[in-house]
Amino acid sequence: MSNIAQLEDFVTQVRRDILRQVHKVNSGHPGGSLGCAEFFTALYQEVMDYSTDFTMDGKNEDLFFLSNGHISPVFYSVLARSGFFPVEELNTFRLLDSRLQGHPTTHEGLPGIRIASGSLGQGMSAAIGAAETKKLNKDSHLVYSLHGDGELQEGQNWEAIMYAAGNKVDNLISSVDVNGQQIDGSTENVLPLGNLRGKFEAFGWEVLEVEDANNITQVIEGLKEAKSRTGKGKPVCILLHTVMGNGVDFMMHTHAWHGKAPNDEQLETALAQNPETLGDY
């Protein structure tokens, strides 16, 4: 259990890690990664019950599946700083023969990575399979997943969403990063998603919303509330209202930084807004 100031310091360092990873190789996805720093910190530092003695079986522990795999920089940073692998390995992001590829993969054997997630729309299906397996194994632990709002334009999500409710997969908590941005523009301009809460509820899910999901306290409270709603016959959805590029003023509220790395000057400006807290790798 950490206090809020410690968690906020953790978030700030994660933002630095994200920026430095994508800058070094001039490649990657900083926008969504920055927007989800609080969610990953809350999940791995406060909420999930897991072991860093990683096995793919994942028995007797909570599991997490990242569906929108392009936000790998935030995932890698939090995994490293939570003890899954050395923080110094963040230096190898997107390099040839690295375990830290642009989209997470499993064949490199990176601890903490349970599925390859480059093709969007598939993480929900994998999470449901894991959740049903836990039920069959009489394992009372939970399965968590994260999805992008633009990713929900993929049809497979809705088949999975319908399946989870129809089969009472009530040990699943799926969060959606609702930042209103995707690679080609705003979700409203590309393909409006409409009332996401209404959609999930119509499909038979329990739904809650975190209105400011860049506030670590609100995210923790939302995740704990979601946990309290599991085991009651319905899967649980959390709608996380985030800001793309959060914490770096010139990256916020725009799709322009979905998949673009900062140059040297931009990196310096961004890091000045996120001072070193836990030590750079």
mmCIF file of C-alpha atoms in Angstrom:
data_model
loop_
_atom_site.group_PDB
_atom_site.id
_atom_site.type_symbol
_atom_site.label_atom_id
_atom_site.label_comp_id
_atom_site.label_asym_id
_atom_site.label_seq_id
_atom_site.Cartn_x
_atom_site.Cartn_y
_atom_site.Cartn_z
ATOM 1 C CA MET A 1 0.000 0.000 0.000
ATOM 2 C CA SER A 2 1.477 3.330 -1.099
ATOM 3 C CA ASN A 3 0.290 6.811 -0.230
ATOM 4 C CA ILE A 4 -1.067 9.077 -2.940
ATOM 5 C CA ALA A 5 2.083 11.215 -3.115
ATOM 6 C CA GLN A 6 4.198 8.104 -3.722
ATOM 7 C CA LEU A 7 1.817 6.934 -6.439
ATOM 8 C CA GLU A 8 1.871 10.343 -8.100
ATOM 9 C CA ASP A 9 5.681 10.226 -8.095
ATOM 10 C CA PHE A 10 5.455 6.779 -9.684
ATOM 11 C CA VAL A 11 3.146 8.169 -12.392
ATOM 12 C CA THR A 12 5.519 11.060 -13.103
ATOM 13 C CA GLN A 13 8.462 8.702 -13.513
ATOM 14 C CA VAL A 14 6.403 6.470 -15.801
ATOM 15 C CA ARG A 15 5.676 9.485 -17.994
ATOM 16 C CA ARG A 16 9.414 10.180 -18.204
ATOM 17 C CA ASP A 17 10.025 6.553 -19.151
ATOM 18 C CA ILE A 18 7.410 6.737 -21.911
ATOM 19 C CA LEU A 19 8.886 9.887 -23.403
ATOM 20 C CA ARG A 20 12.467 8.651 -23.270
ATOM 21 C CA GLN A 21 11.615 5.263 -24.781
ATOM 22 C CA VAL A 22 9.898 6.662 -27.871
ATOM 23 C CA HIS A 23 12.393 9.493 -28.303
ATOM 24 C CA LYS A 24 15.440 7.231 -28.340
ATOM 25 C CA VAL A 25 14.206 5.193 -31.327
ATOM 26 C CA ASN A 26 12.087 7.982 -32.882
ATOM 27 C CA SER A 27 9.167 5.572 -32.895
ATOM 28 C CA GLY A 28 6.251 4.613 -30.695
ATOM 29 C CA HIS A 29 2.953 5.788 -29.265
ATOM 30 C CA PRO A 30 3.296 8.372 -26.493
ATOM 31 C CA GLY A 31 -0.218 9.872 -26.528
ATOM 32 C CA GLY A 32 -2.304 6.972 -25.270
ATOM 33 C CA SER A 33 0.542 5.755 -23.081
ATOM 34 C CA LEU A 34 0.683 9.061 -21.203
ATOM 35 C CA GLY A 35 -3.086 9.091 -20.816
ATOM 36 C CA CYS A 36 -3.088 5.658 -19.166
ATOM 37 C CA ALA A 37 -0.192 6.155 -16.744
ATOM 38 C CA GLU A 38 -2.519 6.538 -13.766
ATOM 39 C CA PHE A 39 -4.537 3.444 -14.687
ATOM 40 C CA PHE A 40 -1.490 1.173 -14.970
ATOM 41 C CA THR A 41 0.001 2.587 -11.781
ATOM 42 C CA ALA A 42 -3.213 2.035 -9.839
ATOM 43 C CA LEU A 43 -3.611 -1.468 -11.233
ATOM 44 C CA TYR A 44 -0.096 -2.714 -10.529
ATOM 45 C CA GLN A 45 0.740 -0.682 -7.428
ATOM 46 C CA GLU A 46 -2.569 -0.855 -5.565
ATOM 47 C CA VAL A 47 -5.242 -3.138 -6.927
ATOM 48 C CA MET A 48 -4.074 -6.365 -8.575
ATOM 49 C CA ASP A 49 -2.956 -9.460 -6.669
ATOM 50 C CA TYR A 50 -0.052 -10.841 -8.690
ATOM 51 C CA SER A 51 3.385 -12.411 -8.444
ATOM 52 C CA THR A 52 6.512 -11.134 -10.174
ATOM 53 C CA ASP A 53 7.637 -14.767 -10.251
ATOM 54 C CA PHE A 54 5.969 -14.858 -13.649
ATOM 55 C CA THR A 55 4.418 -17.942 -15.197
ATOM 56 C CA MET A 56 2.129 -18.085 -18.217
ATOM 57 C CA ASP A 57 -0.299 -20.277 -16.248
ATOM 58 C CA GLY A 58 -1.178 -17.380 -13.956
ATOM 59 C CA LYS A 59 -2.770 -19.631 -11.365
ATOM 60 C CA ASN A 60 -3.918 -18.136 -8.070
ATOM 61 C CA GLU A 61 -3.263 -14.551 -9.113
ATOM 62 C CA ASP A 62 -5.058 -11.752 -10.923
ATOM 63 C CA LEU A 63 -4.303 -11.431 -14.635
ATOM 64 C CA PHE A 64 -4.138 -8.423 -16.960
ATOM 65 C CA PHE A 65 -4.490 -8.337 -20.744
ATOM 66 C CA LEU A 66 -3.613 -5.260 -22.795
ATOM 67 C CA SER A 67 -5.721 -5.178 -25.935
ATOM 68 C CA ASN A 68 -4.600 -1.836 -27.417
ATOM 69 C CA GLY A 69 -1.009 -3.023 -27.559
ATOM 70 C CA HIS A 70 0.431 0.076 -29.209
ATOM 71 C CA ILE A 71 0.565 1.752 -25.773
ATOM 72 C CA SER A 72 3.341 -0.665 -24.851
ATOM 73 C CA PRO A 73 5.660 2.092 -23.466
ATOM 74 C CA VAL A 74 3.452 2.617 -20.412
ATOM 75 C CA PHE A 75 2.977 -1.127 -19.952
ATOM 76 C CA TYR A 76 6.715 -1.814 -20.110
ATOM 77 C CA SER A 77 7.537 1.016 -17.726
ATOM 78 C CA VAL A 78 5.055 -0.110 -15.080
ATOM 79 C CA LEU A 79 6.017 -3.776 -15.414
ATOM 80 C CA ALA A 80 9.691 -2.915 -14.976
ATOM 81 C CA ARG A 81 9.123 -0.587 -12.043
ATOM 82 C CA SER A 82 6.825 -3.178 -10.435
ATOM 83 C CA GLY A 83 9.636 -5.742 -10.463
ATOM 84 C CA PHE A 84 8.947 -7.957 -13.487
ATOM 85 C CA PHE A 85 12.250 -7.216 -15.233
ATOM 86 C CA PRO A 86 15.173 -4.777 -14.798
ATOM 87 C CA VAL A 87 14.304 -1.122 -15.334
ATOM 88 C CA GLU A 88 17.481 -0.749 -17.392
ATOM 89 C CA GLU A 89 15.939 -2.975 -20.061
ATOM 90 C CA LEU A 90 13.674 -0.062 -21.022
ATOM 91 C CA ASN A 91 16.761 1.149 -22.903
ATOM 92 C CA THR A 92 16.118 -1.581 -25.485
ATOM 93 C CA PHE A 93 12.606 -0.468 -26.492
ATOM 94 C CA ARG A 94 11.913 -1.264 -30.166
ATOM 95 C CA LEU A 95 15.500 -2.270 -30.886
ATOM 96 C CA LEU A 96 16.315 -5.342 -32.968
ATOM 97 C CA ASP A 97 16.312 -8.530 -30.868
ATOM 98 C CA SER A 98 14.805 -6.685 -27.896
ATOM 99 C CA ARG A 99 12.160 -8.277 -25.691
ATOM 100 C CA LEU A 100 10.422 -4.870 -25.683
ATOM 101 C CA GLN A 101 8.922 -4.684 -29.147
ATOM 102 C CA GLY A 102 6.623 -1.882 -30.286
ATOM 103 C CA HIS A 103 3.630 -4.135 -29.752
ATOM 104 C CA PRO A 104 3.983 -6.701 -26.957
ATOM 105 C CA THR A 105 4.710 -10.252 -28.060
ATOM 106 C CA THR A 106 5.120 -13.483 -26.148
ATOM 107 C CA HIS A 107 7.854 -15.382 -27.974
ATOM 108 C CA GLU A 108 10.603 -13.220 -26.441
ATOM 109 C CA GLY A 109 9.463 -14.388 -23.000
ATOM 110 C CA LEU A 110 9.136 -10.952 -21.400
ATOM 111 C CA PRO A 111 7.715 -11.387 -17.876
ATOM 112 C CA GLY A 112 4.267 -9.834 -17.512
ATOM 113 C CA ILE A 113 3.239 -10.256 -21.159
ATOM 114 C CA ARG A 114 0.528 -12.883 -21.609
ATOM 115 C CA ILE A 115 -0.673 -12.241 -25.169
ATOM 116 C CA ALA A 116 0.636 -10.609 -28.311
ATOM 117 C CA SER A 117 -1.470 -7.507 -28.885
ATOM 118 C CA GLY A 118 -0.800 -5.724 -32.121
ATOM 119 C CA SER A 119 -4.005 -6.441 -34.024
ATOM 120 C CA LEU A 120 -6.735 -4.456 -32.315
ATOM 121 C CA GLY A 121 -10.010 -5.860 -31.053
ATOM 122 C CA GLN A 122 -8.814 -9.221 -29.758
ATOM 123 C CA GLY A 123 -7.901 -8.650 -26.122
ATOM 124 C CA MET A 124 -11.446 -8.986 -24.819
ATOM 125 C CA SER A 125 -11.725 -12.483 -26.262
ATOM 126 C CA ALA A 126 -8.436 -13.553 -24.660
ATOM 127 C CA ALA A 127 -9.452 -12.079 -21.300
ATOM 128 C CA ILE A 128 -12.784 -13.892 -21.382
ATOM 129 C CA GLY A 129 -11.026 -17.183 -22.077
ATOM 130 C CA ALA A 130 -8.725 -16.644 -19.109
ATOM 131 C CA ALA A 131 -11.649 -15.660 -16.870
ATOM 132 C CA GLU A 132 -13.610 -18.789 -17.811
ATOM 133 C CA THR A 133 -10.521 -20.911 -17.189
ATOM 134 C CA LYS A 134 -10.237 -19.470 -13.694
ATOM 135 C CA LYS A 135 -13.843 -20.432 -13.031
ATOM 136 C CA LEU A 136 -13.202 -23.983 -14.239
ATOM 137 C CA ASN A 137 -10.124 -24.179 -12.015
ATOM 138 C CA LYS A 138 -12.048 -22.862 -8.982
ATOM 139 C CA ASP A 139 -9.610 -19.932 -8.901
ATOM 140 C CA SER A 140 -11.311 -16.926 -7.288
ATOM 141 C CA HIS A 141 -8.900 -14.349 -8.735
ATOM 142 C CA LEU A 142 -9.943 -11.744 -11.285
ATOM 143 C CA VAL A 143 -9.054 -10.948 -14.885
ATOM 144 C CA TYR A 144 -8.532 -7.349 -16.009
ATOM 145 C CA SER A 145 -8.275 -5.964 -19.535
ATOM 146 C CA LEU A 146 -7.774 -2.563 -21.153
ATOM 147 C CA HIS A 147 -9.133 -1.365 -24.499
ATOM 148 C CA GLY A 148 -9.023 1.850 -26.502
ATOM 149 C CA ASP A 149 -12.242 3.662 -27.374
ATOM 150 C CA GLY A 150 -11.293 3.751 -31.060
ATOM 151 C CA GLU A 151 -10.531 0.048 -30.789
ATOM 152 C CA LEU A 152 -14.202 -0.594 -30.030
ATOM 153 C CA GLN A 153 -14.895 0.145 -33.690
ATOM 154 C CA GLU A 154 -13.624 -3.405 -34.281
ATOM 155 C CA GLY A 155 -16.580 -5.783 -34.462
ATOM 156 C CA GLN A 156 -14.981 -8.672 -32.595
ATOM 157 C CA ASN A 157 -15.225 -6.634 -29.394
ATOM 158 C CA TRP A 158 -19.003 -6.637 -29.531
ATOM 159 C CA GLU A 159 -19.223 -10.373 -30.118
ATOM 160 C CA ALA A 160 -17.023 -10.840 -27.051
ATOM 161 C CA ILE A 161 -18.997 -8.286 -25.026
ATOM 162 C CA MET A 162 -22.218 -10.136 -25.863
ATOM 163 C CA TYR A 163 -20.630 -13.509 -25.047
ATOM 164 C CA ALA A 164 -19.276 -12.374 -21.655
ATOM 165 C CA ALA A 165 -22.672 -11.196 -20.459
ATOM 166 C CA GLY A 166 -24.529 -14.159 -21.938
ATOM 167 C CA ASN A 167 -22.224 -16.569 -20.115
ATOM 168 C CA LYS A 168 -22.121 -14.617 -16.848
ATOM 169 C CA VAL A 169 -18.346 -14.058 -16.925
ATOM 170 C CA ASP A 170 -18.496 -12.083 -13.698
ATOM 171 C CA ASN A 171 -14.809 -12.366 -12.761
ATOM 172 C CA LEU A 172 -13.841 -9.977 -15.577
ATOM 173 C CA ILE A 173 -13.192 -6.229 -15.290
ATOM 174 C CA SER A 174 -12.676 -4.597 -18.691
ATOM 175 C CA SER A 175 -11.655 -0.945 -18.807
ATOM 176 C CA VAL A 176 -11.961 1.366 -21.801
ATOM 177 C CA ASP A 177 -9.620 4.325 -22.291
ATOM 178 C CA VAL A 178 -12.137 6.947 -23.391
ATOM 179 C CA ASN A 179 -9.927 9.777 -24.663
ATOM 180 C CA GLY A 180 -11.917 10.561 -27.805
ATOM 181 C CA GLN A 181 -8.854 10.310 -30.060
ATOM 182 C CA GLN A 182 -7.503 7.748 -32.501
ATOM 183 C CA ILE A 183 -4.784 7.680 -35.133
ATOM 184 C CA ASP A 184 -6.807 9.446 -37.865
ATOM 185 C CA GLY A 185 -8.542 12.044 -35.711
ATOM 186 C CA SER A 186 -11.229 12.241 -33.062
ATOM 187 C CA THR A 187 -13.483 9.227 -32.622
ATOM 188 C CA GLU A 188 -16.432 11.500 -33.343
ATOM 189 C CA ASN A 189 -15.059 12.311 -36.780
ATOM 190 C CA VAL A 190 -13.762 8.852 -37.668
ATOM 191 C CA LEU A 191 -16.677 6.730 -36.434
ATOM 192 C CA PRO A 192 -18.829 7.985 -33.555
ATOM 193 C CA LEU A 193 -19.130 5.516 -30.690
ATOM 194 C CA GLY A 194 -22.359 6.950 -29.312
ATOM 195 C CA ASN A 195 -23.378 6.186 -25.755
ATOM 196 C CA LEU A 196 -20.797 3.633 -24.602
ATOM 197 C CA ARG A 197 -22.357 3.235 -21.183
ATOM 198 C CA GLY A 198 -25.733 2.591 -22.746
ATOM 199 C CA LYS A 199 -24.233 0.099 -25.182
ATOM 200 C CA PHE A 200 -22.454 -1.955 -22.526
ATOM 201 C CA GLU A 201 -25.529 -1.903 -20.297
ATOM 202 C CA ALA A 202 -27.723 -2.993 -23.209
ATOM 203 C CA PHE A 203 -25.331 -5.906 -23.744
ATOM 204 C CA GLY A 204 -25.817 -6.927 -20.097
ATOM 205 C CA TRP A 205 -22.741 -5.515 -18.389
ATOM 206 C CA GLU A 206 -22.350 -3.727 -15.075
ATOM 207 C CA VAL A 207 -20.890 -0.296 -15.932
ATOM 208 C CA LEU A 208 -19.180 2.425 -13.923
ATOM 209 C CA GLU A 209 -17.327 5.540 -14.994
ATOM 210 C CA VAL A 210 -14.232 7.339 -13.739
ATOM 211 C CA GLU A 211 -14.808 10.943 -14.757
ATOM 212 C CA ASP A 212 -11.177 12.010 -14.304
ATOM 213 C CA ALA A 213 -9.052 8.946 -14.972
ATOM 214 C CA ASN A 214 -5.893 11.047 -14.816
ATOM 215 C CA ASN A 215 -6.560 11.466 -11.098
ATOM 216 C CA ILE A 216 -4.900 8.531 -9.349
ATOM 217 C CA THR A 217 -7.297 8.632 -6.403
ATOM 218 C CA GLN A 218 -10.342 8.429 -8.661
ATOM 219 C CA VAL A 219 -8.835 5.555 -10.638
ATOM 220 C CA ILE A 220 -8.081 3.537 -7.497
ATOM 221 C CA GLU A 221 -11.582 4.152 -6.168
ATOM 222 C CA GLY A 222 -13.071 3.128 -9.516
ATOM 223 C CA LEU A 223 -11.080 -0.101 -9.689
ATOM 224 C CA LYS A 224 -11.960 -1.023 -6.113
ATOM 225 C CA GLU A 225 -15.629 -0.310 -6.765
ATOM 226 C CA ALA A 226 -15.438 -2.510 -9.855
ATOM 227 C CA LYS A 227 -13.958 -5.328 -7.762
ATOM 228 C CA SER A 228 -16.887 -5.048 -5.355
ATOM 229 C CA ARG A 229 -19.294 -5.609 -8.247
ATOM 230 C CA THR A 230 -17.700 -8.842 -9.468
ATOM 231 C CA GLY A 231 -19.174 -12.247 -8.694
ATOM 232 C CA LYS A 232 -22.754 -11.059 -9.163
ATOM 233 C CA GLY A 233 -23.562 -12.579 -12.539
ATOM 234 C CA LYS A 234 -22.343 -9.775 -14.804
ATOM 235 C CA PRO A 235 -18.981 -8.746 -16.291
ATOM 236 C CA VAL A 236 -17.878 -5.262 -15.229
ATOM 237 C CA CYS A 237 -16.864 -2.377 -17.490
ATOM 238 C CA ILE A 238 -15.043 0.757 -16.369
ATOM 239 C CA LEU A 239 -15.168 3.768 -18.690
ATOM 240 C CA LEU A 240 -11.982 5.726 -17.993
ATOM 241 C CA HIS A 241 -12.254 9.339 -19.150
ATOM 242 C CA THR A 242 -8.648 10.291 -19.860
ATOM 243 C CA VAL A 243 -6.757 12.946 -21.791
ATOM 244 C CA MET A 244 -4.471 11.724 -24.555
ATOM 245 C CA GLY A 245 -0.927 12.962 -23.919
ATOM 246 C CA ASN A 246 -1.720 13.840 -20.317
ATOM 247 C CA GLY A 247 1.126 15.506 -18.434
ATOM 248 C CA VAL A 248 2.768 17.089 -21.474
ATOM 249 C CA ASP A 249 0.974 20.281 -22.415
ATOM 250 C CA PHE A 250 1.683 20.256 -26.154
ATOM 251 C CA MET A 251 0.619 16.601 -26.514
ATOM 252 C CA MET A 252 -2.741 16.903 -24.760
ATOM 253 C CA HIS A 253 -6.205 16.861 -26.355
ATOM 254 C CA THR A 254 -5.004 15.956 -29.849
ATOM 255 C CA HIS A 255 -4.569 12.828 -31.953
ATOM 256 C CA ALA A 256 -1.343 14.286 -33.396
ATOM 257 C CA TRP A 257 0.749 12.457 -30.771
ATOM 258 C CA HIS A 258 -0.982 9.107 -31.105
ATOM 259 C CA GLY A 259 2.056 7.603 -32.826
ATOM 260 C CA LYS A 260 4.780 10.246 -33.099
ATOM 261 C CA ALA A 261 7.998 10.633 -31.121
ATOM 262 C CA PRO A 262 9.210 13.987 -29.758
ATOM 263 C CA ASN A 263 12.380 15.519 -31.159
ATOM 264 C CA ASP A 264 15.252 16.598 -28.904
ATOM 265 C CA GLU A 265 13.801 20.003 -28.083
ATOM 266 C CA GLN A 266 10.310 18.628 -27.505
ATOM 267 C CA LEU A 267 11.686 15.916 -25.237
ATOM 268 C CA GLU A 268 13.514 18.497 -23.138
ATOM 269 C CA THR A 269 10.302 20.516 -22.761
ATOM 270 C CA ALA A 270 8.246 17.429 -21.911
ATOM 271 C CA LEU A 271 10.721 16.133 -19.329
ATOM 272 C CA ALA A 272 10.863 19.555 -17.673
ATOM 273 C CA GLN A 273 7.140 19.167 -17.019
ATOM 274 C CA ASN A 274 7.746 15.738 -15.449
ATOM 275 C CA PRO A 275 10.745 15.971 -13.123
ATOM 276 C CA GLU A 276 12.657 12.831 -12.212
ATOM 277 C CA THR A 277 11.228 11.147 -9.112
ATOM 278 C CA LEU A 278 12.300 7.495 -8.889
ATOM 279 C CA GLY A 279 15.441 7.714 -11.004
ATOM 280 C CA ASP A 280 15.826 7.429 -14.765
ATOM 281 C CA TYR A 281 17.007 4.162 -16.274
#
